[in-house]
C-alpha positions as a Markdown table, in Angstrom:
| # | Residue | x | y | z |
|---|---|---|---|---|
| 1 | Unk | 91.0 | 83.4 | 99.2 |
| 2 | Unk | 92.9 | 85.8 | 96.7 |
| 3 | Unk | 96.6 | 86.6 | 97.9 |
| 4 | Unk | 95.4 | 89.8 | 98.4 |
| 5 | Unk | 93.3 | 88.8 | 101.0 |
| 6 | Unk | 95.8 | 86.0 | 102.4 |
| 7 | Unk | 98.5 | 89.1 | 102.7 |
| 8 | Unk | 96.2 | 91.5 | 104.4 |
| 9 | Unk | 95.3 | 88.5 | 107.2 |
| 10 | Unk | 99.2 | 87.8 | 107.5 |
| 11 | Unk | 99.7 | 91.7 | 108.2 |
| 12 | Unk | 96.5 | 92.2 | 110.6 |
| 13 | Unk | 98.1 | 88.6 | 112.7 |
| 14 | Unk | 101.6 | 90.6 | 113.0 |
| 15 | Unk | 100.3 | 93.9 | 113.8 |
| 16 | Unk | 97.7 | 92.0 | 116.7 |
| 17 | Unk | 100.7 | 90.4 | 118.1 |
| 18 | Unk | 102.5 | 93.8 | 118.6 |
| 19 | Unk | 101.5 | 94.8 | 122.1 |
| 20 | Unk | 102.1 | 98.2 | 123.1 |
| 21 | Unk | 99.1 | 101.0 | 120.8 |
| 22 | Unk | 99.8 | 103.4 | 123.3 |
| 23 | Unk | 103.3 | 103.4 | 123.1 |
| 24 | Unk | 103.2 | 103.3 | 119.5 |
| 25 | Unk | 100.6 | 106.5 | 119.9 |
| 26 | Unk | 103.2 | 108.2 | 121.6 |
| 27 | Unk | 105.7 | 107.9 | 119.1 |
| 28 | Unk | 103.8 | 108.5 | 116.2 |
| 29 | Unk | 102.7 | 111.9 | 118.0 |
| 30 | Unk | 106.0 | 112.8 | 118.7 |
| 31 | Unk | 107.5 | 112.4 | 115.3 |
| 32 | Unk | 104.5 | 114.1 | 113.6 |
| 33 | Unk | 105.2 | 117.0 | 115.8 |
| 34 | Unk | 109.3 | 116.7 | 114.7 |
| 35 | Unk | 108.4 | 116.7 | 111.3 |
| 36 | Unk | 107.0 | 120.5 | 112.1 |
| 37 | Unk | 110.1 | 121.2 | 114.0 |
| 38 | Unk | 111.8 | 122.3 | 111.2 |
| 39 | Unk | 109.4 | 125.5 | 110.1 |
| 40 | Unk | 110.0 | 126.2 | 114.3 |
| 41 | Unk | 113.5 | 126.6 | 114.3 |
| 42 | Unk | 113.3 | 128.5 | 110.7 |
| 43 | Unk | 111.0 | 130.9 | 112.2 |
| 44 | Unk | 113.3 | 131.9 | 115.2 |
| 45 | Unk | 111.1 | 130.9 | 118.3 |
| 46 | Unk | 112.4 | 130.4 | 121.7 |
| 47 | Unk | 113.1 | 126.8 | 122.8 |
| 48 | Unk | 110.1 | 127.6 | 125.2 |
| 49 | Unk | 107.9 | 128.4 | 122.0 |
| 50 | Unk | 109.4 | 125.5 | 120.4 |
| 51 | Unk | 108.3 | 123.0 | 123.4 |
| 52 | Unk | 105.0 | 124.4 | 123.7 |
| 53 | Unk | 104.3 | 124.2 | 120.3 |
| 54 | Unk | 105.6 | 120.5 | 119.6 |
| 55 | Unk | 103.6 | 119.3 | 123.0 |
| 56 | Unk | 100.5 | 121.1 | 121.4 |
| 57 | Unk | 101.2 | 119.7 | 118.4 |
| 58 | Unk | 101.2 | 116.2 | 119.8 |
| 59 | Unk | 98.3 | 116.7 | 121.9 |
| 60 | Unk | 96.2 | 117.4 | 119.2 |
| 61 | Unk | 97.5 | 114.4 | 117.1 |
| 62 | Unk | 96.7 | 112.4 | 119.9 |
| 63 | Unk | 93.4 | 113.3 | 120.3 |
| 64 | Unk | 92.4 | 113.1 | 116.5 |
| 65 | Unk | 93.9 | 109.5 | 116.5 |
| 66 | Unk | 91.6 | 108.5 | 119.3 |
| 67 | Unk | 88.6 | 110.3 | 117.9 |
| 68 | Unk | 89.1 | 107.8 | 114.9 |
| 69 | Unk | 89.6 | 104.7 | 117.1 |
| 70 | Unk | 86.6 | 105.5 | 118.9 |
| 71 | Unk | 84.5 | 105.9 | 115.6 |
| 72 | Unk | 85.6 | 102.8 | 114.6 |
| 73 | Unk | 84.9 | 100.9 | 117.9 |
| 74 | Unk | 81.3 | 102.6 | 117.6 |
| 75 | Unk | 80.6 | 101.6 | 114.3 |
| 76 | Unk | 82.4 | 97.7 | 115.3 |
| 77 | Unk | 80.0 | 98.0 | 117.8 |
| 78 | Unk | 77.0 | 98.4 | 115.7 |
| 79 | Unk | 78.2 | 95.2 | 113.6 |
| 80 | Unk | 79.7 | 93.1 | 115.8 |
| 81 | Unk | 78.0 | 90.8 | 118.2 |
| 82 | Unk | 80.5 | 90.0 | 120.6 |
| 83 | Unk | 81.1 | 92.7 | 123.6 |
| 84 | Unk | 83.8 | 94.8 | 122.7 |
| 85 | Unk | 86.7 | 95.8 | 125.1 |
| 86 | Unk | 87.5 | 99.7 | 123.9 |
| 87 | Unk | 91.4 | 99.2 | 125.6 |
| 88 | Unk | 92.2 | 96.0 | 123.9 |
| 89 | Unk | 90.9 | 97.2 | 120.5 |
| 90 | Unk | 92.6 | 100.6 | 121.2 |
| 91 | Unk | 96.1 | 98.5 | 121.7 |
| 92 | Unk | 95.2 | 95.7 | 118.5 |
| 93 | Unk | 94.7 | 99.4 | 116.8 |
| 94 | Unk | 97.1 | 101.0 | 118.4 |
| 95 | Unk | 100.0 | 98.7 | 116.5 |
| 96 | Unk | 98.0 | 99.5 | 113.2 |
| 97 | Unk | 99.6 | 103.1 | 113.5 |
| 98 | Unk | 103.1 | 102.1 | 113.5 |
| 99 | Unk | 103.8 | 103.8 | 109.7 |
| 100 | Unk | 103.0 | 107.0 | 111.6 |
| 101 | Unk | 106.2 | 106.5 | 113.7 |
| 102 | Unk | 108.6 | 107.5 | 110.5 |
| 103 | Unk | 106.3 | 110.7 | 109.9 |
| 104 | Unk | 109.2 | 113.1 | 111.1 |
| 105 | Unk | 110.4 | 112.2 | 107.2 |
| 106 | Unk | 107.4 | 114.6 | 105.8 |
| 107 | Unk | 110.5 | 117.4 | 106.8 |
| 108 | Unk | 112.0 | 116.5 | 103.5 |
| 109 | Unk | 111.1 | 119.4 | 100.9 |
| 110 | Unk | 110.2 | 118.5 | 97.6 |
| 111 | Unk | 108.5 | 114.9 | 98.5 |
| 112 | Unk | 106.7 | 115.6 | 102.0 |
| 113 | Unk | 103.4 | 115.4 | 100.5 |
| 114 | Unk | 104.1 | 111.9 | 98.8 |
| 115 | Unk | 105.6 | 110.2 | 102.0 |
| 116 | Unk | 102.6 | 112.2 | 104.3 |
| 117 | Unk | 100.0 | 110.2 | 101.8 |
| 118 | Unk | 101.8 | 107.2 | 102.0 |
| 119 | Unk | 102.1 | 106.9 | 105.7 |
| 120 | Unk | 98.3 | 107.4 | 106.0 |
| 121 | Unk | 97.7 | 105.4 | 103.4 |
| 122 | Unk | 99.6 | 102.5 | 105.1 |
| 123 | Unk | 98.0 | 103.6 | 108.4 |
| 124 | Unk | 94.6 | 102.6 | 106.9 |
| 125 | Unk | 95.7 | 99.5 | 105.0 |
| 126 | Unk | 96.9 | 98.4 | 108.9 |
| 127 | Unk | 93.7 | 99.2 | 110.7 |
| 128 | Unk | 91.3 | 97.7 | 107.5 |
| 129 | Unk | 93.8 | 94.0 | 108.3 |
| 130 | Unk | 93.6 | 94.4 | 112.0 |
| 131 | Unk | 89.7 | 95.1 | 111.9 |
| 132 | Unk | 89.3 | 92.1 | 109.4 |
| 133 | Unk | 91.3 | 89.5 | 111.5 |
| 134 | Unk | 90.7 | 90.3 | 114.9 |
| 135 | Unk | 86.7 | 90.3 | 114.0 |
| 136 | Unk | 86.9 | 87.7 | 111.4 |
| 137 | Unk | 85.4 | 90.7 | 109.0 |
| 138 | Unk | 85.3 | 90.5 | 104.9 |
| 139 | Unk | 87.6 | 92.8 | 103.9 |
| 140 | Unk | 84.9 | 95.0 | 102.1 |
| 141 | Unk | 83.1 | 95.5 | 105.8 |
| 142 | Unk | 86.4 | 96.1 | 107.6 |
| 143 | Unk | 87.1 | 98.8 | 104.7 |
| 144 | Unk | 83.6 | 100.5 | 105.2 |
| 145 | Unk | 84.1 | 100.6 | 108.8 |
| 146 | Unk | 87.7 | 101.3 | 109.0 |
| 147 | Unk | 87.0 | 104.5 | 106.4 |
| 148 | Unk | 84.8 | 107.1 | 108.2 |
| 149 | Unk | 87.4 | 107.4 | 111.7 |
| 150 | Unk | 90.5 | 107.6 | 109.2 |
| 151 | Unk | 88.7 | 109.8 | 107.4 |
| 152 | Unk | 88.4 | 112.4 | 110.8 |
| 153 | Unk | 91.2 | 111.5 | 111.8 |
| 154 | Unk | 93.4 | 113.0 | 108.3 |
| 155 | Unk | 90.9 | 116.0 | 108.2 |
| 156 | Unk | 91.5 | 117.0 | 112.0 |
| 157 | Unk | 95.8 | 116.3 | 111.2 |
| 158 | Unk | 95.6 | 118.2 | 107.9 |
| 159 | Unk | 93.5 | 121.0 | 109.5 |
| 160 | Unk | 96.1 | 121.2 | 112.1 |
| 161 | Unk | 99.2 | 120.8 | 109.9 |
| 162 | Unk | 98.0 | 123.2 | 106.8 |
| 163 | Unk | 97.5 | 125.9 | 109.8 |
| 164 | Unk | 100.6 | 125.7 | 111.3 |
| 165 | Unk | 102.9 | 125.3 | 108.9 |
| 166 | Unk | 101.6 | 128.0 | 106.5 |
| 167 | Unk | 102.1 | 130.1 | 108.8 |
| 168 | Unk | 104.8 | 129.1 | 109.9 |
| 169 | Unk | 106.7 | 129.3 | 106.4 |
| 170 | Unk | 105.0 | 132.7 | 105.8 |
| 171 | Unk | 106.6 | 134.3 | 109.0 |
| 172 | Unk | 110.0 | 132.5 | 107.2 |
| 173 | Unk | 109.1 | 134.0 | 104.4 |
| 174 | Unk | 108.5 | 137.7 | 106.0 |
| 175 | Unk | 111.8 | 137.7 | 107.5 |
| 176 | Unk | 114.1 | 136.3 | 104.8 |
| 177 | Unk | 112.2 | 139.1 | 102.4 |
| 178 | Unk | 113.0 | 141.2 | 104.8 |
């Protein structure tokens, strides 16, 4: 076993012993949805605007991070042969998301991008160790699986994100011109 592989078991047996995916999903929704705050306030919208927008925001964060847990517990299911629980592997999965919680740091202008690639890099890096321990995977196999739901998941958050904040900044934009 490289030390590659040795570190990536030691991170998957710390992030299955974190209990609490939902919780962690919560928080990870909330502070991508802060990190958009920002262009909200810029653009002048009502506290009610503002609410609606970061509980949208969240919502649909949500949702794309459980479209890409439920690829992946399709696609463990098509591999694995013991019967898989879809809430415990949500929660082992869950913990795998905890970089996401420090997203409200993609605010920061000039370096947003590198700490938004980061984060989901580290995202994935958690989810390929927790795949690999908790089903005793090679890492190659919990990469191949792990891929296609983070793969959704970053389109369906980048979708969302490139939407909203460009237009976001080009209302700014329009009324600083002004």
């Amino acid at each position: 076993m490289t030390k590659l592989e040795a570190a990536m078991g030691a991170l998957g047996h710390w992030l299955l012993q974190l209990d609490g995916g939902f919780e962690i999903l919560l928080l990870v929704g909330l502070s991508m949805s802060l990190a958009h705050l920002f262009a909200l306030v810029a653009n002048q919208l009502t506290p009610r605007q503002i609410v609606f927008q970061l509980l949208l925001d969240a919502l649909v964060l949500a949702v794309a991070l459980l479209l890409a847990t439920l690829v992946d517990i399709v696609l463990l299911a098509l591999v694995v042969d013991e019967p898989l629980q879809p809430w415990a592997l949500f929660e082992s999965l869950g913990a795998a998301l905890l970089p996401g919680v420090f997203y409200v740091l993609v605010a920061a202008p000039y370096v947003s991008n590198l700490i938004a690639v980061t984060i989901w890099a580290l995202i994935h890096l958690n989810v390929v160790a927790v795949l690999q321990v908790r089903f005793a995977l090679p890492a190659a196999q919990a990469l191949a699986l792990a891929t296609p739901g983070y793969c959704l998941a970053l389109l369906l958050v980048s979708a969302l994100f490139y939407q909203g904040w460009q237009r976001g900044y080009r209302r700014l934009a329009d009324s600083l011109g002004r």
